[in-house]
C-alpha positions as semicolon CSV with decimal commas, in nm:
position;residue;x (nm);y (nm);z (nm)
1;M;-0,481;-0,514;3,176
2;H;-0,371;-0,159;3,255
3;D;-0,116;-0,022;3,005
4;T;0,156;0,028;3,266
5;R;0,121;-0,327;3,394
6;L;0,128;-0,460;3,039
7;M;0,449;-0,271;2,968
8;L;0,607;-0,411;3,284
9;V;0,504;-0,767;3,205
10;L;0,642;-0,744;2,852
11;A;0,966;-0,588;2,973
12;I;1,017;-0,865;3,230
13;A;0,939;-1,129;2,968
14;A;1,193;-0,975;2,735
15;M;1,464;-0,986;3,000
16;L;1,385;-1,349;3,082
17;V;1,431;-1,463;2,722
18;G;1,736;-1,245;2,678
19;F;1,638;-0,998;2,408
20;P;1,514;-0,641;2,412
21;V;1,157;-0,536;2,343
22;H;1,098;-0,163;2,291
23;I;0,752;-0,073;2,419
24;A;0,714;0,299;2,482
25;G;0,754;0,546;2,203
26;Q;0,729;0,308;1,911
27;Q;0,635;0,612;1,702
28;E;0,987;0,752;1,737
29;G;1,099;0,587;1,416
30;T;1,396;0,360;1,365
31;R;1,669;0,315;1,627
32;D;2,043;0,261;1,631
33;G;2,079;0,331;1,259
34;E;1,886;0,015;1,166
35;W;1,569;-0,050;0,963
36;P;1,424;-0,365;1,124
37;S;1,068;-0,358;0,984
38;Y;0,911;-0,298;0,644
39;G;0,786;0,046;0,749
40;G;1,102;0,118;0,950
41;D;0,924;0,047;1,277
42;L;0,608;-0,141;1,374
43;A;0,415;0,187;1,359
44;H;0,511;0,225;0,991
45;T;0,638;0,581;1,035
46;R;0,910;0,534;0,771
47;Y;1,115;0,780;0,979
48;S;1,485;0,770;1,064
49;P;1,668;1,026;1,281
50;L;1,984;0,985;1,072
51;D;2,119;1,320;0,945
52;Q;2,458;1,257;0,785
53;I;2,290;1,293;0,445
54;D;2,124;1,634;0,448
55;E;2,014;1,925;0,230
56;N;2,375;2,044;0,190
57;N;2,519;1,724;0,045
58;F;2,235;1,519;-0,107
59;D;2,354;1,612;-0,458
60;E;2,690;1,453;-0,377
61;L;2,550;1,103;-0,323
62;E;2,715;0,828;-0,521
63;V;2,644;0,459;-0,570
64;A;2,796;0,251;-0,291
65;W;2,679;-0,081;-0,436
66;S;2,396;-0,228;-0,639
67;F;2,223;-0,564;-0,641
68;R;2,066;-0,695;-0,962
69;T;1,786;-0,947;-0,914
70;D;1,757;-1,078;-1,272
71;N;1,897;-1,423;-1,195
72;F;1,676;-1,496;-0,894
73;G;1,421;-1,673;-1,110
74;P;1,383;-1,803;-1,464
75;T;1,315;-1,454;-1,606
76;P;1,394;-1,098;-1,491
77;E;1,141;-0,902;-1,289
78;F;1,050;-0,552;-1,405
79;F;0,850;-0,440;-1,103
80;L;1,067;-0,482;-0,792
81;Q;0,858;-0,350;-0,501
82;S;1,074;-0,458;-0,208
83;T;1,173;-0,239;0,085
84;P;1,472;-0,413;0,246
85;L;1,542;-0,447;0,618
86;M;1,876;-0,378;0,783
87;V;1,975;-0,532;1,117
88;D;2,326;-0,562;1,263
89;G;2,504;-0,482;0,937
90;V;2,299;-0,723;0,723
91;L;2,044;-0,619;0,463
92;Y;1,751;-0,859;0,403
93;T;1,526;-0,850;0,097
94;T;1,307;-1,056;-0,132
95;A;1,415;-1,079;-0,493
96;G;1,327;-1,225;-0,829
97;T;1,037;-1,404;-0,989
98;R;1,075;-1,700;-0,751
99;R;1,065;-1,459;-0,454
100;A;1,392;-1,567;-0,296
101;A;1,494;-1,435;0,046
102;V;1,839;-1,281;0,027
103;A;2,088;-1,151;0,286
104;L;2,345;-0,892;0,177
105;D;2,636;-0,722;0,347
106;A;2,498;-0,374;0,416
107;E;2,834;-0,206;0,340
108;T;2,928;-0,385;0,019
109;G;2,614;-0,555;-0,116
110;E;2,789;-0,894;-0,111
111;I;2,545;-1,187;-0,107
112;L;2,578;-1,365;0,227
113;W;2,306;-1,625;0,169
114;F;1,981;-1,677;-0,015
115;H;1,687;-1,913;0,015
116;R;1,453;-2,015;-0,266
117;Y;1,155;-2,247;-0,263
118;D;1,043;-2,387;-0,598
119;E;0,667;-2,435;-0,569
120;G;0,621;-2,576;-0,917
121;E;0,263;-2,572;-1,045
122;R;0,136;-2,408;-0,727
123;G;0,371;-2,115;-0,769
124;A;0,283;-2,079;-1,137
125;A;-0,090;-2,064;-1,050
126;A;-0,043;-1,809;-0,770
127;P;-0,249;-1,488;-0,787
128;R;0,034;-1,280;-0,638
129;R;0,364;-1,371;-0,802
130;L;0,707;-1,215;-0,840
131;S;0,926;-1,090;-0,556
132;G;0,665;-0,929;-0,335
133;R;0,732;-0,634;-0,106
134;G;0,959;-0,779;0,158
135;L;0,999;-0,989;0,467
136;S;1,010;-0,960;0,845
137;Y;1,281;-0,995;1,108
138;L;1,245;-1,115;1,467
139;E;1,509;-1,065;1,733
140;D;1,511;-1,386;1,938
141;G;1,820;-1,348;2,155
142;G;2,022;-1,565;1,918
143;D;2,080;-1,553;1,543
144;G;1,746;-1,385;1,475
145;K;1,466;-1,513;1,251
146;I;1,347;-1,417;0,904
147;F;0,989;-1,481;0,791
148;Y;0,847;-1,439;0,443
149;V;0,551;-1,558;0,235
150;T;0,606;-1,729;-0,100
151;P;0,395;-1,668;-0,413
152;G;0,221;-2,002;-0,354
153;Y;0,119;-1,892;-0,002
154;H;0,368;-2,073;0,219
155;L;0,509;-1,903;0,529
156;I;0,879;-1,978;0,562
157;G;1,092;-1,928;0,872
158;L;1,471;-1,894;0,835
159;N;1,773;-1,854;1,057
160;A;1,876;-1,492;0,996
161;K;2,247;-1,570;1,023
162;N;2,275;-1,855;0,774
163;G;1,944;-1,867;0,585
164;R;1,863;-2,225;0,685
165;R;1,503;-2,318;0,752
166;L;1,397;-2,331;1,116
167;S;1,362;-2,701;1,197
168;D;1,111;-2,650;1,480
169;F;0,888;-2,406;1,290
170;G;0,596;-2,561;1,101
171;N;0,701;-2,854;0,882
172;A;1,079;-2,815;0,865
173;G;1,049;-2,437;0,849
174;I;0,737;-2,417;0,629
175;V;0,372;-2,346;0,716
176;D;0,114;-2,411;0,443
177;L;-0,109;-2,104;0,457
178;K;-0,381;-2,267;0,247
179;L;-0,452;-2,495;0,542
180;E;-0,638;-2,399;0,861
181;L;-0,818;-2,117;0,679
182;D;-1,171;-2,222;0,787
183;Q;-1,272;-2,303;0,429
184;D;-1,195;-2,562;0,163
185;I;-0,926;-2,448;-0,080
186;D;-0,756;-2,629;-0,365
187;L;-0,391;-2,641;-0,260
188;V;-0,270;-2,570;-0,614
189;T;-0,526;-2,344;-0,778
190;G;-0,700;-2,184;-0,478
191;E;-0,691;-1,809;-0,548
192;I;-0,518;-1,665;-0,244
193;G;-0,168;-1,534;-0,179
194;L;0,021;-1,232;-0,049
195;H;0,258;-0,967;-0,185
196;A;0,302;-0,784;0,146
197;A;0,557;-0,859;0,413
198;P;0,429;-1,050;0,717
199;L;0,417;-0,859;1,044
200;V;0,586;-0,999;1,355
201;F;0,615;-0,902;1,720
202;N;0,722;-1,120;2,013
203;D;0,558;-1,460;1,955
204;T;0,299;-1,365;1,692
205;I;0,321;-1,342;1,313
206;V;0,021;-1,178;1,143
207;I;-0,054;-1,291;0,788
208;G;-0,276;-1,111;0,537
209;A;-0,442;-1,233;0,219
210;A;-0,459;-1,114;-0,141
211;H;-0,635;-1,223;-0,458
212;L;-0,640;-1,143;-0,829
213;P;-0,756;-0,794;-0,929
214;G;-1,133;-0,811;-0,925
215;G;-1,288;-0,586;-1,189
216;A;-1,411;-0,878;-1,399
217;P;-1,412;-1,192;-1,182
218;K;-1,524;-1,520;-1,337
219;S;-1,759;-1,584;-1,048
220;M;-1,934;-1,419;-0,755
221;R;-1,781;-1,699;-0,544
222;N;-1,420;-1,684;-0,433
223;V;-1,177;-1,766;-0,153
224;K;-1,228;-1,554;0,160
225;G;-0,933;-1,345;0,275
226;Y;-0,929;-1,425;0,646
227;I;-0,647;-1,288;0,864
228;R;-0,450;-1,512;1,100
229;G;-0,195;-1,501;1,375
230;F;0,072;-1,773;1,401
231;D;0,316;-1,865;1,676
232;T;0,670;-1,757;1,588
233;N;0,824;-2,055;1,765
234;T;0,611;-2,343;1,638
235;G;0,419;-2,208;1,339
236;T;0,088;-2,317;1,487
237;R;-0,220;-2,104;1,426
238;K;-0,306;-1,890;1,729
239;W;-0,618;-1,719;1,595
240;I;-0,820;-1,631;1,287
241;F;-1,034;-1,326;1,215
242;H;-1,322;-1,366;0,972
243;T;-1,321;-1,052;0,761
244;I;-1,656;-1,176;0,626
245;P;-1,847;-1,257;0,948
246;Q;-1,989;-1,607;0,960
247;G;-2,313;-1,736;1,111
248;D;-2,404;-1,533;1,419
249;E;-2,078;-1,334;1,429
250;F;-2,090;-0,956;1,467
251;G;-2,151;-0,788;1,132
252;N;-2,304;-1,093;0,961
253;D;-2,636;-0,910;0,923
254;T;-2,468;-0,659;0,686
255;W;-2,457;-0,929;0,416
256;A;-2,808;-0,961;0,275
257;G;-2,949;-1,287;0,143
258;E;-2,674;-1,490;0,310
259;S;-2,428;-1,354;0,056
260;W;-2,159;-1,404;0,321
261;R;-2,161;-1,774;0,235
262;D;-2,038;-1,736;-0,124
263;T;-1,868;-1,396;-0,141
264;G;-1,490;-1,401;-0,123
265;N;-1,190;-1,166;-0,117
266;T;-1,215;-0,906;0,168
267;G;-0,857;-0,974;0,273
268;V;-0,571;-0,746;0,373
269;W;-0,331;-0,722;0,080
270;G;-0,143;-0,417;0,210
271;Q;0,079;-0,375;0,512
272;M;-0,052;-0,386;0,869
273;T;0,080;-0,216;1,182
274;I;0,123;-0,312;1,546
275;D;0,107;-0,112;1,869
276;P;0,310;-0,319;2,120
277;E;0,202;-0,098;2,412
278;L;-0,170;-0,148;2,349
279;G;-0,123;-0,504;2,223
280;M;-0,319;-0,429;1,905
281;V;-0,276;-0,492;1,532
282;Y;-0,443;-0,265;1,276
283;L;-0,586;-0,413;0,955
284;P;-0,666;-0,212;0,639
285;V;-0,924;-0,446;0,484
286;E;-0,999;-0,463;0,112
287;M;-1,337;-0,493;-0,064
288;P;-1,539;-0,808;-0,144
289;T;-1,561;-0,999;-0,472
290;N;-1,626;-0,778;-0,776
291;D;-1,478;-0,433;-0,743
292;Y;-1,756;-0,250;-0,928
293;Y;-2,083;-0,442;-0,888
294;G;-2,235;-0,544;-0,556
295;G;-2,577;-0,673;-0,659
296;H;-2,486;-1,022;-0,541
297;R;-2,379;-0,897;-0,195
298;L;-2,629;-0,632;-0,089
299;G;-2,579;-0,456;0,244
300;D;-2,292;-0,261;0,399
301;N;-2,063;-0,570;0,386
302;L;-1,862;-0,553;0,710
303;F;-1,564;-0,574;0,747
304;S;-1,485;-0,477;0,390
305;D;-1,314;-0,140;0,341
306;S;-1,274;-0,113;0,719
307;L;-0,992;-0,026;0,950
308;V;-1,010;-0,306;1,207
309;A;-0,816;-0,314;1,536
310;L;-0,758;-0,662;1,679
311;D;-0,608;-0,791;1,999
312;L;-0,265;-0,911;1,887
313;E;-0,263;-1,211;2,120
314;T;-0,617;-1,340;2,063
315;G;-0,736;-1,191;1,733
316;Q;-1,049;-1,052;1,899
317;R;-1,192;-0,735;1,750
318;R;-1,136;-0,426;1,965
319;W;-1,296;-0,173;1,726
320;H;-1,356;-0,102;1,360
321;Y;-1,451;0,183;1,130
322;Q;-1,588;0,124;0,781
323;I;-1,442;0,376;0,537
324;T;-1,675;0,284;0,247
325;H;-2,011;0,109;0,278
326;H;-2,091;-0,152;0,012
327;D;-1,795;-0,058;-0,205
328;V;-1,843;-0,058;-0,584
329;W;-1,557;0,183;-0,665
330;D;-1,258;-0,033;-0,566
331;W;-1,191;0,202;-0,275
332;D;-1,029;-0,079;-0,077
333;L;-0,766;0,014;0,180
334;P;-0,422;-0,040;0,024
335;A;-0,180;0,121;0,267
336;A;-0,049;0,060;0,617
337;P;-0,214;0,255;0,898
338;V;0,048;0,482;1,054
339;L;0,060;0,509;1,434
340;T;0,123;0,860;1,560
341;D;0,124;1,037;1,896
342;I;-0,025;1,383;1,839
343;T;-0,159;1,679;2,035
344;V;-0,489;1,827;1,911
345;D;-0,641;2,129;2,087
346;G;-0,432;2,051;2,394
347;R;-0,533;1,682;2,400
348;E;-0,265;1,417;2,374
349;I;-0,394;1,143;2,147
350;K;-0,256;0,803;2,057
351;A;-0,366;0,822;1,696
352;V;-0,373;0,605;1,385
353;A;-0,366;0,778;1,046
354;L;-0,502;0,588;0,747
355;P;-0,423;0,715;0,393
356;T;-0,679;0,600;0,135
357;K;-0,724;0,570;-0,239
358;Q;-0,979;0,853;-0,223
359;S;-0,693;1,093;-0,128
360;W;-0,825;1,135;0,224
361;L;-0,638;1,080;0,546
362;F;-0,867;0,933;0,813
363;V;-0,736;0,991;1,168
364;F;-0,864;0,798;1,472
365;D;-0,786;0,748;1,837
366;R;-0,615;0,412;1,806
367;E;-0,727;0,299;2,152
368;T;-1,099;0,355;2,095
369;G;-1,155;0,405;1,723
370;E;-1,311;0,747;1,779
371;P;-1,240;0,995;1,495
372;V;-1,000;1,272;1,595
373;W;-1,204;1,514;1,381
374;P;-1,571;1,464;1,287
375;I;-1,649;1,228;1,000
376;N;-1,990;1,305;0,851
377;E;-2,219;1,058;0,679
378;Q;-2,330;1,246;0,366
379;P;-2,594;1,145;0,109
380;V;-2,464;1,004;-0,218
381;A;-2,632;0,921;-0,548
382;P;-2,811;0,589;-0,599
383;S;-2,723;0,344;-0,875
384;D;-2,937;0,286;-1,183
385;I;-2,781;-0,054;-1,256
386;P;-3,039;-0,336;-1,225
387;G;-3,000;-0,528;-0,900
388;E;-2,761;-0,277;-0,741
389;I;-2,854;-0,102;-0,417
390;L;-2,589;0,139;-0,287
391;S;-2,560;0,275;0,065
392;P;-2,752;0,606;0,081
393;T;-2,464;0,774;0,267
394;Q;-2,084;0,754;0,280
395;P;-1,828;0,884;0,536
396;H;-1,670;1,223;0,457
397;P;-1,392;1,343;0,691
398;T;-1,393;1,711;0,787
399;K;-1,015;1,715;0,848
400;P;-0,760;1,684;0,701
401;P;-0,881;1,809;0,361
402;A;-0,844;1,594;0,050
403;F;-0,483;1,615;-0,065
404;D;-0,545;1,534;-0,431
405;Q;-0,808;1,575;-0,702
406;Q;-1,154;1,431;-0,624
407;G;-1,417;1,405;-0,896
408;I;-1,399;1,558;-1,241
409;G;-1,572;1,831;-1,440
410;P;-1,491;2,074;-1,722
411;D;-1,283;2,300;-1,494
412;D;-1,050;2,009;-1,412
413;L;-0,940;1,940;-1,769
414;V;-0,595;1,998;-1,915
415;A;-0,568;2,337;-2,083
416;F;-0,210;2,377;-2,208
417;T;-0,363;2,524;-2,525
418;P;-0,720;2,604;-2,639
419;E;-0,697;2,318;-2,891
420;I;-0,601;2,066;-2,623
421;R;-0,877;2,185;-2,391
422;A;-1,137;2,157;-2,669
423;Q;-1,034;1,800;-2,740
424;A;-1,038;1,717;-2,367
425;L;-1,395;1,851;-2,344
426;E;-1,492;1,629;-2,636
427;V;-1,348;1,326;-2,455
428;L;-1,533;1,421;-2,135
429;S;-1,865;1,439;-2,320
430;R;-1,853;1,065;-2,394
431;F;-1,885;0,972;-2,027
432;R;-2,085;1,028;-1,714
433;Y;-1,896;1,231;-1,456
434;G;-1,943;1,424;-1,134
435;R;-1,776;1,605;-0,847
436;S;-1,848;1,328;-0,598
437;I;-1,603;1,040;-0,565
438;Y;-1,913;0,828;-0,505
439;T;-2,064;0,888;-0,849
440;P;-2,194;0,536;-0,925
441;P;-2,051;0,312;-1,194
442;S;-2,278;0,276;-1,495
443;V;-2,351;0,032;-1,774
444;G;-2,171;0,157;-2,082
445;S;-2,406;0,249;-2,371
446;A;-2,717;0,243;-2,146
447;D;-2,751;0,620;-2,187
448;G;-2,523;0,671;-2,485
449;T;-2,209;0,712;-2,273
450;Y;-1,915;0,476;-2,233
451;G;-1,941;0,460;-1,853
452;T;-1,865;0,674;-1,546
453;L;-1,538;0,861;-1,495
454;Q;-1,367;0,818;-1,160
455;V;-1,108;1,047;-0,999
456;P;-0,895;0,936;-0,820
457;A;-0,859;0,627;-1,036
458;S;-0,925;0,283;-0,894
459;T;-0,555;0,258;-0,801
460;G;-0,564;0,588;-0,611
461;G;-0,476;0,856;-0,500
462;V;-0,277;0,651;-0,258
463;N;-0,172;0,293;-0,318
464;W;0,034;0,034;-0,130
465;P;0,343;0,253;-0,054
466;G;0,130;0,461;0,188
467;G;0,267;0,756;0,382
468;S;0,528;0,850;0,641
469;F;0,529;1,049;0,964
470;D;0,782;1,277;1,133
471;P;0,750;1,242;1,513
472;D;0,968;1,550;1,568
473;T;0,725;1,784;1,393
474;G;0,396;1,592;1,385
475;I;0,383;1,620;1,005
476;F;0,251;1,343;0,781
477;Y;0,391;1,310;0,427
478;Q;0,200;1,146;0,144
479;Y;0,263;1,087;-0,225
480;S;-0,050;1,068;-0,441
481;K;-0,130;1,060;-0,810
482;S;-0,401;1,222;-1,021
483;E;-0,547;0,990;-1,280
484;V;-0,888;0,926;-1,429
485;T;-1,041;0,588;-1,510
486;N;-1,368;0,465;-1,657
487;L;-1,607;0,257;-1,446
488;G;-1,813;0,120;-1,731
489;L;-1,987;-0,214;-1,672
490;T;-2,123;-0,475;-1,910
491;N;-2,315;-0,800;-1,895
492;N;-2,113;-1,088;-2,040
493;P;-2,220;-1,442;-1,941
494;D;-1,931;-1,586;-2,140
495;R;-1,684;-1,421;-1,903
496;S;-1,859;-1,430;-1,564
497;D;-2,162;-1,565;-1,375
498;M;-2,207;-1,218;-1,228
499;N;-2,477;-0,989;-1,363
500;F;-2,225;-0,714;-1,443
501;I;-1,848;-0,688;-1,471
502;R;-1,616;-0,414;-1,588
503;G;-1,593;-0,387;-1,965
504;R;-1,640;-0,170;-2,274
505;P;-1,973;-0,142;-2,452
506;E;-2,007;-0,360;-2,760
507;G;-1,861;-0,189;-3,064
508;V;-1,655;0,064;-2,865
509;S;-1,279;0,043;-2,920
510;A;-1,004;0,109;-2,669
511;R;-0,909;0,415;-2,874
512;Q;-1,260;0,559;-2,844
513;E;-1,255;0,503;-2,470
514;A;-0,908;0,654;-2,422
515;L;-0,895;0,929;-2,160
516;N;-0,628;1,142;-2,323
517;V;-0,564;1,390;-2,603
518;E;-0,311;1,221;-2,829
519;G;-0,138;1,083;-2,521
520;I;-0,183;1,391;-2,299
521;P;-0,401;1,303;-1,996
522;I;-0,733;1,491;-1,995
523;L;-0,691;1,575;-1,626
524;K;-0,482;1,885;-1,560
525;P;-0,150;1,836;-1,378
526;P;0,017;1,782;-1,143
527;W;-0,023;1,409;-1,207
528;G;0,193;1,318;-0,908
529;R;0,246;1,519;-0,591
530;I;0,376;1,504;-0,235
531;S;0,167;1,665;0,038
532;A;0,260;1,762;0,394
533;I;-0,019;1,750;0,653
534;D;0,003;1,882;1,009
535;L;-0,163;1,620;1,229
536;G;-0,189;1,861;1,519
537;T;-0,417;2,096;1,326
538;G;-0,542;1,876;1,044
539;E;-0,425;2,136;0,791
540;L;-0,249;2,091;0,457
541;L;0,090;2,267;0,485
542;W;0,233;2,235;0,135
543;Q;0,225;2,038;-0,189
544;V;0,481;1,992;-0,465
545;A;0,465;1,830;-0,805
546;H;0,676;1,514;-0,775
547;G;0,841;1,359;-1,078
548;E;0,995;1,503;-1,392
549;T;0,769;1,570;-1,690
550;A;0,758;1,269;-1,922
551;D;0,930;1,281;-2,261
552;N;0,604;1,230;-2,451
553;I;0,466;1,547;-2,288
554;R;0,779;1,764;-2,317
555;N;0,824;1,671;-2,684
556;H;0,459;1,656;-2,786
557;R;0,375;1,814;-3,122
558;L;0,075;1,999;-2,971
559;L;0,301;2,157;-2,709
560;E;0,576;2,295;-2,931
561;G;0,674;2,637;-2,797
562;V;0,453;2,599;-2,489
563;L;0,624;2,639;-2,151
564;I;0,525;2,336;-1,939
565;P;0,618;2,339;-1,569
566;R;0,708;2,012;-1,399
567;T;0,392;1,803;-1,420
568;G;0,476;1,531;-1,171
569;R;0,437;1,166;-1,266
570;P;0,173;0,911;-1,170
571;G;0,326;0,605;-1,006
572;R;0,338;0,407;-0,685
573;V;0,587;0,602;-0,481
574;G;0,678;0,574;-0,115
575;T;0,847;0,847;0,090
576;L;1,127;0,833;0,345
577;V;1,159;1,092;0,621
578;T;1,490;1,164;0,794
579;K;1,602;1,421;1,047
580;T;1,630;1,683;0,774
581;L;1,466;1,559;0,452
582;V;1,174;1,398;0,273
583;V;1,313;1,158;0,012
584;A;1,129;1,000;-0,282
585;G;1,216;0,885;-0,632
586;D;1,039;0,959;-0,958
587;G;0,762;0,719;-1,053
588;G;0,858;0,736;-1,420
589;T;1,158;0,799;-1,645
590;F;1,264;1,088;-1,866
591;T;1,559;1,170;-2,091
592;N;1,807;1,418;-1,945
593;D;2,009;1,683;-2,124
594;E;2,283;1,429;-2,199
595;G;2,032;1,202;-2,374
596;V;2,035;0,942;-2,097
597;S;1,706;0,788;-1,988
598;G;1,647;0,745;-1,618
599;A;1,484;0,899;-1,313
600;M;1,581;1,105;-1,011
601;L;1,586;1,032;-0,639
602;R;1,480;1,365;-0,487
603;A;1,515;1,529;-0,148
604;Y;1,276;1,799;-0,023
605;D;1,288;2,043;0,266
606;K;1,048;1,906;0,526
607;T;0,911;2,247;0,617
608;N;0,823;2,393;0,277
609;G;0,868;2,129;0,006
610;N;1,157;2,303;-0,170
611;E;1,371;2,057;-0,362
612;M;1,713;2,042;-0,196
613;G;1,889;1,794;-0,421
614;A;1,852;1,503;-0,662
615;V;2,059;1,205;-0,770
616;F;2,029;0,998;-1,088
617;M;1,871;0,651;-1,096
618;P;1,887;0,424;-1,403
619;A;1,513;0,346;-1,376
620;Q;1,210;0,466;-1,185
621;Q;1,150;0,402;-0,817
622;T;0,930;0,095;-0,771
623;G;0,998;0,016;-0,405
624;S;0,993;0,258;-0,114
625;P;1,333;0,396;-0,004
626;M;1,490;0,317;0,333
627;T;1,802;0,432;0,517
628;Y;2,050;0,295;0,769
629;S;2,397;0,351;0,909
630;V;2,692;0,111;0,926
631;N;3,030;0,200;1,077
632;G;2,944;0,567;1,088
633;K;2,824;0,594;0,729
634;Q;2,464;0,655;0,624
635;Y;2,316;0,475;0,324
636;I;1,991;0,520;0,132
637;V;1,865;0,215;-0,056
638;V;1,589;0,214;-0,315
639;A;1,444;-0,046;-0,554
640;V;1,427;0,056;-0,921
641;S;1,290;-0,127;-1,225
642;G;1,056;-0,100;-1,522
643;G;1,062;-0,025;-1,893
644;G;1,272;-0,330;-1,965
645;Y;1,509;-0,258;-1,674
646;G;1,527;-0,559;-1,440
647;G;1,480;-0,512;-1,068
648;E;1,778;-0,363;-0,886
649;L;1,853;-0,236;-0,537
650;I;2,080;0,069;-0,539
651;A;2,260;0,185;-0,226
652;Y;2,377;0,549;-0,215
653;H;2,619;0,709;0,028
654;L;2,840;1,017;0,049
655;P;3,194;1,001;-0,094
């Protein structure tokens, strides 16, 4: 159907059911001072045009209210990742180790209602526990609906006004997501779940799938992470997309030896995005079973590590692009694709920008899947692990440039002092390493080394918080971290039926394998940074070290008398963009001049990265910040936790 006709049909349908549906310009960010979706809007721009809090007053922010989550479960949670929603003066979030859904008064933080579902043994066996990253809201012309996924993989629908389960949705408000998954799964122990918030538009809820971390799986066989669409009114399954193609489906021939039958994982554990105008949903798909050895699944392995665009109504594939062929580096796609309208060389493009663990930003035409700038297939090194056959080439984007460290060599090592550099070189000599991010994993001790060093680390670069986009300027903002990890493999039949899994060589201790100099990372700083990228030109505009230098670095005995600039901190940090600022909190704590341990929520000038203000937080940022306005007052809310500090939402506003 032509776009214009589709917009008209949707608009008429919206009027008939009595609630608004915004179609055009979904990349404009949030509207009316609200934050109705996990990423702010369905395009995941994480942008708000609010400007009451600006560069002149950010330092004056004070705590409006806080919400401790310790009692929403049998024990406190120390890694609260939620980004709340705010609609019509009510803030919605997930909280606690039971993953309760909670509604708060957006002005005062008062609890209005909460819903918990005790899943017993099934919840205790879940691969993705704790509070998760959030929930979704659907405007239905009445009280509104809330949807969230429990640790035990149930989809629950609630009345947004009172928190009661929707009687006509699923089985008394509950859909068992381990059913109708086109495979047999044990309802208690089957290894599948979800941390991410579900994605909803009109009458479709899209549900992803996540598993346990897969560096050393017990078996080459696992649950498959298929993606499904459900009806928002009834809870019935509308469609399913096989991320591992079955039988004669497209892409099945990329799984050699019928490995598609047994291989699992390949779900979408991060956030997805929707383009209502095009009627498409964009899936950042993860890798297959075993993050670092693919000898049991030879071939390119579609649709692993692929950005896949589906028809939102039918689940049919519109296009795909595989970011990594036959992944053995854990380069799965962790972050939401961000939908952007950009102009490149005079061409107006409906684009989708995908931040990746490799510290690349892949940019495509979201209608067709064509790269906005050329992506070259370049030769990469083969593996010398028995049974492993890597793809001879991998995609390398020409623009934008990498925004963080890629690969490692002697010139990349920390050099605060000659002594520290000498020790870092000694550490480096124990491993294989290279400038390519596709340097293959290796079997530790096979050549006298402990394995292969990887930069970015297997957690990125970029991880699940992803990036944000300013539609006013066309600038994309991304936090990333610089860390190094060891991809050393071992054969251990007692732990796995796979030929190789991640592990240390026999006789090598964790201390010997440590990638630091007495606690100082061997990679030179910054260890955390924020980058600004112009999506009209594909150029990197600026970078700043993000995060205060850790106490163990500032007070290190080897650094006494050495002037250390801010190093930035590795973490999992999301950014918020407003009319005037880029806002992000530290991913780690430090002790201030008053002897108080905590972290800072920082505001940067969008044009040059200069820090414009900072406000104290009692713990590090662990969930991405959001903003909203109620009764003429702007609030910024961020989740903090860690280091023994239980999960807490803190709302800031001006005096």
